[in-house]
Amino acid sequence: MAGLTPQYVLRRLGMFLLTIWLGATIIFIIPRLAPGDPVAAMVSRLTAQAGYIENSAEIIAAWRERFGLDGPLWVQYLAYMRNMLTLDMGYSLSSFPSRVDEMIFSALPWTVGLLSVSTILSFLAGNAIGALMGWPRVPRWIRALLPTSLTFTSIPFFMLGILLVYLFAYELRWLPPTGAYGRGLTPGWNWPFIKSVIEHGILPVLSIVVTSMGFWALGMRGMIITNQGEDYMILAEAKGLRPSRIFLRYGVRNSILPQVTALALSLGGIAGGSTLVEYIFAYPGMGYLLYQGIVNTDYTLIQGIVFMLILGTATAVLILDLLLPVLDPRISYER
Amino acid sequence: MSVNFAHEIDERRPAGTDQVVLQVEGLKVYYATPTGDVRAVDDVTFQIREGEIVGLVGESGCGKTTTAMAILRLVQSPGRIVDGRILVDDVDIARLNERELRQIRWTKISLIPQGAMNSLNPVMRIKDQIGDAIETHEGRQPRQALKERILSLLSTVGLPSRVYKMYPHELSGGMKQRVCIAMAIALNPTLVIADEPTSALDVVVQRVVGETLLDVKNRLGVSMILIGHDMGLMAQLVDRIAVMYAGHLVELADVYSLFREPLHPYTQLLIDSIPSIKERKPLKLTEGITHDLRNPPPGCIFQLRCPHVTDKCRTVVPPLLEVAPSREVACHLYYDA
Ligand SMILES: Nc1ncnc2c1ncn2[C@@H]1O[C@H](COP(=O)(O)OP(=O)(O)OP(=O)(O)O)[C@@H](O)[C@H]1O
Ligand SMILES: [Mg+2]
C-alpha cells in the first residue's frame, strides 16, 4: 500500500465526484437544448398513433407538472440533482406507471454481471496470451499457434455474436439463443436458475471476450518485449533466478501496470459497446433497456440509464485508480 | 612518463594469493550485424587471482562490458561467444547447460551492472530483490533470519536499515549503487564484476562507493574485476590493471608499474591524457577507435594511431606476452628484450 496516501485517495475521490457532477449536468442540459420538450413530443406521437386526443394541451400541462418541467430552469436543475443523488429518477415516459429506477435496478445486475465477467476474462486471457507470445523462452510452436486465437479481434463483436447464435443456438442447438434465463424459472439461489443463467451467458460473454482479448494480448506482448531489454531483467538473469520467476515477477509483473491503466481508460467504451451485444442476445440488461428507451423516445429512461452508465464507469475507474498505487509504488509520486 | 597517480599508490599493497579464481582463455565475442560481425572481444586471455582487484580500462566501446557479460554468459543478442574458455574452479562456464549455469551465477560470480540506476526492479522492494537471490540459491529461509541477513548486508555497504523496505525510486543514485553492491556480495561469491560502478555518480559519492568496494573486498576477501575509465579511481582501488583496446587486451600489469612506466603506446597515451592541474598539456588522445570493429586491420590493432608503428606491426599480430615479472604487453617494441 506504499503509494496509497490520503492525498492520493482524496484527489481520486474528488475526480470521481467531479466526473459524476459534470455527467449529470450534461445529461440535464442536452435534452433541454433540443427544440420542443419531451412531453409535447410524446403526446404528439400518441396523437399520431391514436389519430386524435382530446384536451391534449391540458394533458401536456399536467404531465409537465408531474415531470417537474414547469418551474424555472435552476429550480428544475436543483430538483433534478436532488433526484439523481437519491437515485430517484421519476417515471418512465413510455411505460408510465413504471418508475425508471425500478426498471434500471432490475436490468443493472445483468449488465454488471455480463460486463464484469467478460471484461475480467478478456483481460486475463488476453494478457496471458500476449505475455506468452512475447516471452522468448516459450516454445516456438506455441508462440506460432497463439496468434490464431486472435483471429476474431478485427471483426466487430456483434458480428461474431450473430455468428455464434447461428452456429450454437440454431444449428447445433447446444445453447439458448436469447434472454438471460429460461422461462418459468424463479430467480434465486437455486441450481436450475443458476445453470440457466450460465448457459444463457456463455454466448454473449464469448462474443465479447473473443473479440476484445486481442487488444490486451497485443499490448501485453509489446510490453513484455520492451521490458526484456531493461537492465533489471539482465540483472535478474545474472542472479541465476529461475526463468519462471523472472517471467512472472520481473516480466509480467512490470508489464501489467500499463495494461491496468489502459483497462481503466477503456471501461467507458466497454459499457457503451455492450448495448449492441445485449440487443442481439435480447439480454435484459441496461444496454437492452437503453435501446428500448431510444426507440420509444423515453427521455427519462434514457437520462436515468446514461446517468447510471456514467456512475458505473466512474466507480470502476475509481476502483482501478485506487488499485494502481498498490500495484505500482511509483504512481502517487509521479502524479 | 607521467606519474600523476603513482605517488598515491602503495607499492606494497597485497596483490592477492596465487590461487587463480578465474581464467579466461582466447575469449571471442562477436555481435552479428547486417554488414558483418562486430568483433567486440577478440582473443582475450587473462587470469584473476584470489583476493585481488583487477581494473579493466579502455575507451568507450572497446569491449569491457561485453567481456564482463561473457564471463557470466549473459551476452545479449545479437552477440554470441564465438570461442574461448571461461574457467571458474576448473569448470568451463562456456560449456555449462542452463541449470548448471544458473547455479554458478551469483554463487560464484556476481555482477554490479553498468546501469545500476536501472538495474533494480522498480516495483519490488529492496528486501525482495536481495531476498530472491538468496532464496533461489539457498532455498526458503526463515523470515527472521533472512531479514537479519539482508539488514547486515545493507549495513556492510553503509546503508541505513530503512532501505530494507524501500522501493528503488525512493533511493538516491549512490544508494542504489550500494544496494547493487550489497546484492552482489549476498552469497559470498568468489568473484564480483563491477561494471563502472561509479560512473554515474558525483565525485564525492564516487569516492565513497569506491571505499565501500574496497572495504567489502578486504572484509570478504572476494576477487573483483573493476571496469571503468577513471584512472584516478583505478589507482585508488585496484591491484592490477588490464588495458583493452578495440576488443584486444594490450597490456596487463600491476598498478604501480603501469602508472610509473606504461609500456604499450596506447597505455602511454591513456595515462598521458589524464588531466592534471600542475601542468596544462595538449590532449594527445584525440579520437576514438579509428577502425571499424568489423574489419580489423591485419597485424597490430593499434597500428593506425601508434606513433611507433613499423612494417612488422602492419602484418604480424603482437601476442600478449610477459616481458617482465607481472608485466604483460602486446607490442612488438618489447619482444626482443
Ligand atoms: N547489440 C550490438 N550490436 C552491435 N554491436 C554491438 C552491440 N552491443 C555492443 N556492440 C559493440 O561492441 C563493442 C563493445 O561494446 P561494450 O559495451 O562492451 O563497450 P564498453 O567497453 O563497455 O564501452 P563503455 O565504456 O561505453 O561502456 C562496441 O564497439 C559496440 O559498438
Ligand atoms: Mg560498458
XYZ file of C-alpha atoms and ligand atoms in Angstrom:
704
model
C 0.000 0.000 0.000
C 3.013 2.215 -0.352
C 1.590 4.715 -2.791
C -1.915 4.837 -1.338
C -1.533 8.120 0.531
C -4.530 10.066 1.892
C -3.892 12.892 -0.594
C -3.997 10.428 -3.444
C -7.270 8.876 -2.273
C -8.819 12.314 -1.718
C -7.749 13.524 -5.145
C -9.182 10.434 -6.817
C -12.435 10.795 -4.871
C -12.621 14.437 -5.929
C -12.178 13.446 -9.571
C -14.873 10.817 -9.136
C -17.408 13.314 -7.780
C -16.485 15.898 -10.395
C -16.983 13.385 -13.204
C -20.412 12.431 -11.913
C -21.489 16.011 -11.394
C -20.344 17.003 -14.884
C -22.000 13.947 -16.417
C -25.279 14.611 -14.633
C -25.241 18.267 -15.662
C -24.642 17.433 -19.302
C -27.500 14.930 -19.224
C -29.679 17.681 -17.796
C -28.719 20.283 -20.372
C -28.728 18.303 -23.612
C -32.443 17.411 -23.837
C -33.337 20.986 -22.971
C -31.274 22.302 -25.860
C -33.345 20.274 -28.281
C -36.347 22.056 -29.751
C -39.708 21.204 -28.208
C -39.970 19.282 -24.991
C -40.198 15.587 -24.316
C -43.784 15.629 -23.079
C -45.033 17.502 -26.094
C -43.070 15.158 -28.321
C -44.597 12.155 -26.678
C -48.117 13.458 -26.724
C -47.771 14.296 -30.382
C -46.507 10.776 -31.007
C -49.526 9.394 -29.148
C -51.672 11.720 -31.203
C -50.166 10.368 -34.366
C -50.918 6.837 -33.223
C -54.409 7.403 -31.912
C -55.398 9.913 -34.555
C -56.768 12.453 -32.067
C -56.525 13.060 -28.334
C -58.931 15.287 -26.519
C -57.557 18.151 -24.398
C -54.039 17.406 -25.491
C -52.885 20.823 -24.234
C -54.180 20.050 -20.751
C -52.579 16.652 -20.748
C -49.294 18.223 -21.714
C -49.559 20.784 -18.919
C -50.444 18.139 -16.368
C -47.579 15.920 -17.404
C -45.130 18.776 -17.471
C -46.000 19.461 -13.882
C -45.758 15.815 -12.974
C -42.268 15.534 -14.526
C -41.110 18.806 -12.988
C -40.731 20.559 -16.311
C -42.716 23.658 -15.406
C -40.546 25.662 -12.998
C -37.656 27.986 -13.890
C -34.513 26.239 -15.146
C -32.486 26.479 -11.947
C -35.336 25.071 -9.866
C -35.551 22.219 -12.328
C -31.801 21.748 -12.084
C -31.778 21.605 -8.283
C -34.723 19.233 -8.201
C -33.026 17.098 -10.836
C -29.750 16.973 -8.923
C -31.522 16.034 -5.713
C -33.347 13.286 -7.542
C -30.203 11.947 -9.137
C -28.359 11.922 -5.827
C -31.131 9.906 -4.228
C -31.364 7.795 -7.389
C -34.986 8.882 -7.733
C -35.373 9.061 -11.472
C -39.063 9.562 -11.812
C -41.473 7.769 -14.089
C -40.771 6.275 -17.448
C -42.422 8.256 -20.205
C -43.124 5.276 -22.396
C -44.351 2.767 -19.840
C -45.804 5.279 -17.491
C -46.609 3.732 -14.170
C -43.222 2.057 -14.011
C -40.520 4.008 -12.298
C -37.207 4.467 -14.106
C -35.155 3.452 -11.056
C -37.092 0.212 -10.744
C -36.574 -0.588 -14.414
C -32.886 0.200 -14.113
C -32.351 -1.812 -10.974
C -33.910 -4.879 -12.452
C -31.648 -4.541 -15.515
C -28.480 -3.478 -13.736
C -27.365 -6.822 -12.247
C -27.487 -8.463 -15.671
C -25.256 -5.884 -17.259
C -22.864 -5.700 -14.340
C -22.600 -9.471 -14.362
C -22.161 -9.751 -18.114
C -19.633 -6.958 -18.397
C -17.545 -7.745 -15.351
C -17.290 -11.427 -16.221
C -16.430 -10.778 -19.843
C -14.051 -7.880 -19.130
C -12.157 -9.839 -16.491
C -11.977 -12.961 -18.651
C -10.879 -10.969 -21.664
C -8.248 -9.087 -19.654
C -6.853 -12.267 -18.115
C -6.907 -14.372 -21.281
C -5.583 -11.567 -23.456
C -2.718 -10.723 -21.142
C -1.800 -14.368 -20.671
C -1.733 -14.959 -24.426
C 0.208 -11.748 -25.031
C 2.768 -12.488 -22.326
C 3.425 -15.948 -23.734
C 3.676 -14.541 -27.254
C 6.343 -12.083 -26.170
C 8.430 -14.389 -23.996
C 11.354 -15.882 -25.900
C 11.528 -18.997 -23.737
C 8.076 -20.181 -24.747
C 8.494 -22.965 -27.314
C 8.406 -21.684 -30.839
C 5.388 -23.752 -31.912
C 3.277 -22.401 -29.067
C 4.230 -18.867 -29.988
C 3.289 -19.632 -33.575
C -0.102 -21.058 -32.560
C -1.112 -18.332 -30.114
C -1.895 -15.646 -32.715
C -4.629 -17.873 -34.189
C -6.615 -17.226 -31.019
C -6.659 -13.571 -32.005
C -8.165 -14.038 -35.458
C -11.520 -12.620 -34.389
C -10.085 -9.444 -32.963
C -10.617 -7.474 -36.096
C -14.330 -8.195 -36.512
C -16.944 -6.256 -34.510
C -18.279 -8.293 -31.618
C -21.929 -8.054 -32.631
C -20.999 -9.746 -35.914
C -19.355 -12.557 -34.008
C -22.426 -12.614 -31.754
C -24.716 -13.216 -34.707
C -22.385 -15.928 -35.986
C -22.288 -17.646 -32.593
C -26.065 -17.537 -32.210
C -26.492 -19.062 -35.642
C -23.929 -21.781 -35.010
C -24.524 -22.804 -31.404
C -28.158 -21.899 -30.948
C -29.812 -22.631 -34.288
C -27.548 -25.182 -35.978
C -26.123 -27.179 -33.094
C -28.846 -26.293 -30.577
C -26.365 -26.521 -27.687
C -27.164 -23.185 -26.121
C -30.174 -20.871 -25.901
C -30.118 -18.008 -28.410
C -31.560 -15.166 -26.361
C -32.576 -13.999 -22.924
C -30.821 -14.250 -19.580
C -32.537 -17.318 -18.115
C -35.096 -19.886 -19.121
C -38.815 -19.151 -18.971
C -40.663 -20.419 -15.946
C -37.660 -20.413 -13.633
C -37.839 -18.480 -10.390
C -34.844 -16.186 -9.966
C -32.928 -17.027 -6.796
C -30.128 -19.140 -5.437
C -31.348 -22.409 -6.867
C -29.312 -24.592 -9.151
C -31.659 -24.786 -12.168
C -31.776 -20.989 -12.284
C -28.031 -20.525 -11.900
C -27.364 -23.192 -14.521
C -29.732 -21.471 -16.887
C -28.090 -18.082 -16.283
C -24.681 -19.556 -17.079
C -25.967 -21.236 -20.228
C -27.555 -18.013 -21.408
C -24.439 -16.045 -20.575
C -21.931 -18.164 -22.494
C -22.582 -16.802 -25.980
C -22.692 -13.065 -25.094
C -19.610 -13.399 -22.875
C -17.808 -15.389 -25.527
C -18.527 -12.861 -28.245
C -17.157 -10.024 -26.111
C -14.127 -11.939 -24.823
C -13.027 -13.390 -28.148
C -13.227 -10.085 -29.955
C -11.647 -7.932 -27.266
C -8.826 -10.046 -25.855
C -6.648 -9.374 -28.881
C -6.361 -5.778 -27.765
C -4.908 -6.881 -24.418
C -2.757 -9.562 -25.995
C -1.051 -7.231 -28.434
C -0.449 -4.604 -25.766
C 0.966 -7.164 -23.368
C 3.201 -8.721 -25.986
C 4.671 -5.329 -26.797
C 5.237 -4.527 -23.135
C 6.915 -7.865 -22.456
C 9.243 -7.462 -25.409
C 10.187 -3.893 -24.495
C 10.684 -4.962 -20.928
C 13.202 -7.605 -21.901
C 15.841 -5.042 -22.780
C 15.636 -3.432 -19.330
C 18.725 -3.610 -17.163
C 16.839 -5.166 -14.283
C 15.870 -8.118 -16.466
C 19.531 -8.753 -17.249
C 20.430 -8.468 -13.570
C 17.623 -10.876 -12.685
C 19.171 -13.362 -15.053
C 22.648 -12.697 -13.672
C 21.283 -13.552 -10.235
C 20.509 -17.004 -11.544
C 16.795 -16.769 -10.815
C 14.549 -19.447 -12.261
C 13.064 -18.486 -15.643
C 9.521 -18.855 -14.295
C 10.267 -16.363 -11.548
C 11.852 -13.885 -13.946
C 8.845 -14.234 -16.234
C 6.249 -13.655 -13.534
C 7.898 -11.323 -11.028
C 10.010 -9.257 -13.396
C 8.351 -9.649 -16.799
C 4.590 -9.918 -16.338
C 4.547 -8.013 -13.058
C 6.158 -4.971 -14.635
C 4.262 -5.166 -17.903
C 0.801 -5.457 -16.380
C 0.868 -1.916 -14.984
C 0.251 -0.029 -18.247
C -2.379 -2.642 -19.054
C -4.344 -1.807 -15.924
C -4.181 1.862 -16.849
C -5.464 1.000 -20.318
C -8.260 -1.012 -18.725
C -9.341 2.000 -16.696
C -9.371 4.103 -19.852
C -11.354 1.587 -21.860
C -14.133 0.989 -19.327
C -16.345 3.732 -20.734
C -16.174 2.194 -24.180
C -16.894 -1.252 -22.803
C -20.089 -0.033 -21.109
C -21.265 1.754 -24.245
C -20.371 -1.110 -26.521
C -22.395 -3.614 -24.567
C -25.648 -2.153 -25.908
C -25.371 -3.995 -29.202
C -24.468 -7.311 -27.610
C -27.454 -7.110 -25.287
C -29.657 -6.188 -28.209
C -28.519 -9.147 -30.306
C -28.969 -11.609 -27.467
C -32.092 -9.840 -26.137
C -30.249 -9.803 -22.842
C -32.373 -7.917 -20.283
C -29.609 -5.550 -19.208
C -29.038 -1.814 -19.339
C -27.993 -1.851 -22.966
C -31.224 -3.504 -23.999
C -33.182 -1.087 -21.847
C -31.334 1.838 -23.395
C -32.192 0.530 -26.830
C -35.878 0.420 -25.872
C -35.654 3.889 -24.402
C -34.211 5.256 -27.627
C -36.792 3.509 -29.818
C -39.615 4.911 -27.687
C -38.006 8.336 -27.203
C -38.330 7.777 -23.479
C -36.270 10.720 -22.201
C -36.478 9.967 -18.509
C -35.437 6.391 -19.121
C -32.510 7.400 -21.338
C -31.477 10.023 -18.796
C -31.536 7.512 -15.975
C -29.593 4.889 -17.895
C -26.938 7.286 -19.115
C -26.524 8.566 -15.588
C -26.114 5.020 -14.304
C -23.571 4.271 -17.046
C -21.577 7.314 -16.006
C -21.862 6.356 -12.361
C -20.817 2.777 -13.066
C -17.889 3.693 -15.259
C -16.666 6.331 -12.827
C -16.889 3.824 -9.979
C -14.929 1.225 -11.925
C -12.302 3.814 -12.832
C -12.110 4.875 -9.188
C -11.556 1.312 -8.067
C -8.789 0.810 -10.647
C -7.215 4.127 -9.712
C -7.110 3.067 -6.090
C -5.683 -0.284 -7.136
C -2.872 1.168 -9.253
C -0.695 2.566 -6.463
C -0.898 -0.777 -4.742
C 0.432 -2.382 -7.915
C 2.913 0.353 -8.770
C 4.634 2.067 -5.866
C 5.816 4.960 -8.050
C 2.394 6.239 -9.022
C 1.429 8.588 -6.229
C 4.771 10.313 -6.571
C 4.525 10.795 -10.279
C 1.174 12.490 -10.378
C 56.443 9.255 -18.372
C 53.733 10.979 -16.434
C 53.287 9.640 -12.939
C 50.262 11.619 -11.818
C 48.915 8.888 -9.642
C 51.935 6.801 -8.917
C 52.518 8.654 -5.675
C 49.092 7.671 -4.450
C 49.684 4.007 -4.921
C 51.066 1.875 -2.182
C 53.641 -0.371 -3.770
C 53.325 -2.940 -1.002
C 49.610 -3.458 -1.410
C 48.933 -7.199 -1.073
C 48.068 -8.402 -4.545
C 46.036 -11.425 -3.508
C 47.176 -15.014 -3.275
C 48.411 -17.204 -6.099
C 45.165 -19.133 -6.269
C 43.524 -18.450 -9.634
C 39.744 -17.949 -9.352
C 39.001 -17.066 -12.944
C 40.851 -17.945 -16.069
C 39.719 -16.532 -19.399
C 41.392 -18.054 -22.442
C 41.072 -16.918 -26.024
C 37.664 -15.354 -25.479
C 35.958 -14.094 -28.617
C 32.583 -12.372 -28.592
C 31.066 -11.123 -31.829
C 27.903 -9.136 -32.478
C 26.156 -10.121 -35.671
C 25.169 -7.134 -37.828
C 23.842 -6.990 -41.386
C 27.264 -5.891 -42.605
C 29.300 -8.485 -40.763
C 30.367 -9.460 -37.271
C 31.471 -6.750 -34.862
C 34.460 -8.233 -33.057
C 33.745 -6.712 -29.677
C 36.075 -9.073 -27.817
C 38.786 -10.716 -29.860
C 41.085 -13.325 -28.367
C 41.259 -12.086 -24.800
C 43.217 -14.036 -22.198
C 43.735 -13.182 -18.540
C 43.539 -14.543 -15.013
C 42.076 -13.252 -11.795
C 43.676 -14.386 -8.549
C 42.030 -14.851 -5.217
C 41.515 -11.627 -3.274
C 42.748 -9.173 -5.878
C 41.020 -6.360 -7.709
C 41.808 -6.132 -11.384
C 40.908 -2.957 -13.188
C 39.699 -3.229 -16.765
C 40.161 0.060 -18.589
C 39.882 1.310 -22.114
C 37.876 3.847 -24.027
C 34.173 3.575 -24.645
C 33.232 0.754 -26.967
C 36.430 -1.241 -26.551
C 34.545 -4.263 -25.223
C 34.748 -4.037 -21.433
C 31.073 -4.666 -20.735
C 30.963 -7.363 -23.366
C 33.872 -9.148 -21.658
C 32.110 -8.918 -18.311
C 28.824 -10.190 -19.684
C 30.592 -13.031 -21.462
C 32.068 -14.211 -18.167
C 28.513 -14.567 -16.840
C 27.398 -15.845 -20.227
C 24.925 -13.017 -20.441
C 25.935 -11.541 -23.772
C 22.731 -10.167 -25.245
C 21.577 -10.972 -28.729
C 22.823 -10.387 -31.463
C 26.067 -11.064 -29.593
C 27.480 -14.552 -29.072
C 30.540 -16.173 -27.580
C 32.377 -17.453 -30.626
C 35.299 -19.108 -28.947
C 37.213 -19.363 -25.728
C 37.161 -20.892 -22.290
C 35.976 -19.279 -19.079
C 37.234 -21.371 -16.197
C 35.939 -20.946 -12.670
C 37.180 -23.608 -10.268
C 38.138 -25.714 -13.292
C 34.608 -25.558 -14.643
C 34.260 -24.081 -18.107
C 31.316 -21.697 -17.937
C 31.110 -21.565 -21.714
C 30.142 -25.241 -21.755
C 27.618 -25.452 -18.925
C 23.997 -26.304 -19.520
C 21.334 -23.874 -18.368
C 20.684 -25.339 -14.970
C 24.372 -25.579 -14.089
C 24.844 -22.067 -15.349
C 22.063 -20.749 -13.101
C 23.670 -22.426 -10.115
C 27.037 -20.793 -10.796
C 25.614 -17.341 -11.365
C 25.677 -15.228 -8.207
C 27.063 -18.067 -6.027
C 30.445 -17.950 -7.783
C 30.285 -14.793 -9.880
C 28.092 -11.795 -9.254
C 27.647 -8.539 -11.095
C 27.370 -4.887 -10.220
C 25.895 -3.799 -13.524
C 26.872 -0.763 -15.572
C 23.458 0.836 -15.291
C 22.914 0.352 -11.581
C 20.337 3.143 -11.774
C 18.047 0.987 -13.878
C 19.122 -2.390 -12.655
C 16.722 -2.606 -9.771
C 13.175 -3.689 -10.474
C 11.100 -0.536 -9.893
C 8.117 -2.383 -8.437
C 9.918 -4.642 -5.962
C 11.128 -3.656 -2.530
C 14.887 -3.786 -1.937
C 14.472 -6.621 0.567
C 12.671 -8.745 -2.001
C 15.269 -8.134 -4.670
C 18.107 -9.169 -2.379
C 15.977 -11.898 -0.829
C 15.119 -13.594 -4.084
C 18.785 -14.034 -4.951
C 19.374 -15.676 -1.576
C 16.306 -17.887 -1.636
C 16.822 -19.015 -5.204
C 20.210 -20.460 -4.351
C 19.787 -21.469 -0.730
C 16.133 -22.400 -0.628
C 13.417 -20.935 1.569
C 14.791 -19.125 4.604
C 13.177 -18.461 7.953
C 11.770 -14.935 7.708
C 13.610 -13.501 10.656
C 16.967 -14.966 9.659
C 16.578 -13.681 6.128
C 15.680 -10.238 7.371
C 18.704 -10.078 9.644
C 20.949 -11.255 6.868
C 19.678 -8.605 4.452
C 19.960 -5.905 7.120
C 23.532 -6.872 7.812
C 24.319 -6.782 4.084
C 22.869 -3.284 3.921
C 24.946 -2.140 6.870
C 28.052 -3.694 5.318
C 27.722 -1.261 2.436
C 26.862 1.612 4.749
C 23.126 1.843 4.122
C 20.599 2.603 6.873
C 18.183 -0.164 7.769
C 15.158 1.751 6.487
C 16.346 0.964 2.958
C 15.216 -2.605 3.630
C 11.579 -1.807 2.999
C 12.045 0.856 0.335
C 11.456 0.861 -3.388
C 14.249 1.835 -5.786
C 12.702 5.186 -6.690
C 12.961 6.242 -3.057
C 16.761 5.946 -3.152
C 19.449 8.257 -4.471
C 21.836 7.129 -7.201
C 24.627 6.396 -4.745
C 22.263 4.420 -2.537
C 21.065 2.328 -5.461
C 24.674 1.698 -6.365
C 25.317 0.438 -2.855
C 22.205 -1.715 -2.914
C 23.705 -3.327 -6.007
C 26.952 -3.891 -4.122
C 25.081 -5.408 -1.179
C 23.192 -7.636 -3.567
C 26.410 -8.695 -5.306
C 28.005 -9.919 -2.073
C 24.867 -11.551 -0.684
C 26.020 -15.086 -1.440
C 29.712 -14.538 -0.776
C 30.799 -15.140 -4.362
C 34.403 -15.758 -5.328
C 34.332 -13.034 -7.962
C 32.428 -9.775 -8.249
C 32.364 -7.997 -11.585
C 31.747 -4.279 -11.102
C 30.969 -2.547 -14.384
C 31.647 1.174 -13.978
C 30.110 1.160 -10.520
C 30.783 4.852 -10.039
C 30.440 6.424 -13.445
C 27.006 7.988 -12.921
C 27.850 9.487 -9.545
C 29.316 12.782 -8.430
C 32.949 12.851 -7.379
C 32.366 12.632 -3.651
C 29.934 9.758 -3.916
C 32.300 8.077 -6.383
C 34.938 8.118 -3.720
C 32.561 6.773 -1.082
C 31.346 3.971 -3.301
C 34.956 3.205 -4.156
C 35.801 2.973 -0.464
C 32.803 0.717 0.042
C 34.029 -1.622 -2.660
C 37.494 -1.731 -1.170
C 36.110 -2.322 2.296
C 33.900 -5.149 1.070
C 36.820 -6.722 -0.721
C 39.050 -6.565 2.330
C 36.393 -7.963 4.627
C 35.192 -10.778 2.447
C 38.360 -11.486 0.501
C 36.477 -11.628 -2.775
C 38.193 -11.035 -6.073
C 36.901 -8.230 -8.240
C 37.006 -7.083 -11.795
C 36.527 -3.338 -11.736
C 35.604 -1.828 -15.062
C 35.993 1.896 -15.607
C 37.558 4.788 -17.420
C 38.555 6.727 -14.363
C 42.300 6.191 -13.966
C 42.283 8.099 -10.670
C 39.763 5.745 -9.142
C 41.691 2.790 -10.543
C 44.872 3.992 -8.880
C 42.974 4.207 -5.624
C 41.365 0.787 -5.764
C 42.956 -1.866 -7.900
C 45.918 -4.220 -7.653
C 46.432 -4.887 -11.342
C 45.203 -3.163 -14.457
C 44.213 -4.682 -17.773
C 44.131 -2.236 -20.665
C 41.805 -3.001 -23.527
C 41.791 -1.546 -26.980
C 39.290 -2.431 -29.702
C 38.469 -5.837 -28.296
C 42.065 -6.753 -27.504
C 43.941 -6.821 -24.249
C 47.049 -4.741 -24.919
C 48.645 -4.537 -21.509
C 48.292 -6.200 -18.120
C 50.416 -5.091 -15.196
C 50.394 -4.289 -11.501
C 49.011 -0.839 -10.964
C 52.212 0.684 -9.640
C 54.395 -0.329 -12.564
C 51.733 0.563 -15.046
C 51.412 4.119 -13.828
C 55.141 4.565 -13.371
C 56.181 3.035 -16.634
C 53.398 2.231 -19.093
C 54.726 0.028 -21.879
C 52.122 -0.169 -24.620
C 51.888 3.025 -26.693
C 48.138 3.054 -26.091
C 48.599 2.831 -22.335
C 51.081 5.677 -22.576
C 48.542 7.798 -24.394
C 45.877 6.862 -21.894
C 47.976 7.866 -18.903
C 49.247 10.965 -20.622
C 45.727 12.146 -21.207
C 44.822 12.152 -17.520
C 44.199 15.828 -16.801
C 46.473 17.427 -14.258
C 46.304 20.802 -12.521
C 50.060 21.121 -12.244
C 50.693 21.297 -15.949
C 48.401 22.135 -18.809
C 49.116 19.933 -21.764
C 47.503 19.322 -25.106
C 45.347 16.198 -25.286
C 47.232 13.530 -27.184
C 44.392 11.048 -27.300
C 42.268 12.829 -29.833
C 39.952 10.318 -31.425
C 38.206 7.117 -30.515
C 38.915 3.747 -32.022
C 39.780 4.547 -35.614
C 38.971 1.385 -37.475
C 35.688 -0.422 -37.969
C 35.451 -3.302 -35.498
C 34.008 -5.381 -38.327
C 37.224 -5.101 -40.341
C 40.241 -5.031 -38.075
C 43.468 -4.309 -39.965
C 45.946 -7.189 -40.296
C 48.672 -7.042 -37.672
C 48.511 -4.892 -34.578
C 45.124 -3.479 -33.643
C 46.617 -0.129 -32.630
C 48.764 0.479 -35.751
C 46.562 3.276 -37.124
C 47.143 5.504 -34.111
C 50.526 4.294 -32.937
C 53.409 6.771 -33.068
C 55.952 3.920 -33.202
C 54.350 1.870 -35.951
C 56.663 -0.331 -38.077
C 56.137 -2.632 -41.039
C 56.012 -5.607 -38.743
C 53.052 -4.064 -36.895
C 51.102 -3.952 -40.151
C 51.408 -7.677 -40.767
C 52.020 -9.622 -37.552
C 49.586 -9.621 -34.635
C 51.552 -8.996 -31.446
C 50.568 -11.572 -28.790
C 50.171 -10.644 -25.119
C 53.490 -11.796 -23.621
C 55.133 -11.495 -20.244
C 58.085 -9.157 -20.805
C 58.974 -8.668 -17.165
C 57.714 -10.193 -13.896
C 53.976 -9.496 -13.679
C 54.088 -7.344 -16.804
C 52.340 -8.477 -19.942
C 52.144 -6.412 -23.072
C 51.057 -6.958 -26.675
C 53.556 -4.864 -28.616
C 56.438 -5.660 -30.949
C 58.576 -2.968 -29.330
C 59.248 -5.110 -26.288
C 59.664 -8.665 -27.511
C 63.370 -8.551 -28.352
C 64.470 -7.548 -24.900
N 23.940 -5.098 -29.883
C 25.069 -4.763 -30.507
N 25.151 -4.819 -31.845
C 26.290 -4.498 -32.480
N 27.411 -4.093 -31.869
C 27.381 -4.002 -30.527
C 26.211 -4.325 -29.772
N 26.485 -4.137 -28.456
C 27.760 -3.710 -28.417
N 28.308 -3.635 -29.643
C 29.665 -3.213 -29.971
O 30.557 -3.930 -29.182
C 31.639 -3.092 -28.791
C 31.883 -3.247 -27.310
O 30.792 -2.746 -26.562
P 30.850 -2.701 -24.979
O 29.515 -2.323 -24.494
O 31.422 -3.969 -24.481
O 31.863 -1.495 -24.740
P 32.394 -0.900 -23.372
O 33.857 -1.029 -23.397
O 31.688 -1.491 -22.220
O 32.020 0.635 -23.534
P 31.564 1.696 -22.427
O 32.798 2.136 -21.740
O 30.960 2.787 -23.231
O 30.591 1.013 -21.528
C 31.268 -1.671 -29.177
O 32.079 -1.258 -30.233
C 29.857 -1.752 -29.640
O 29.672 -0.961 -30.776
Mg 30.411 -0.745 -20.780
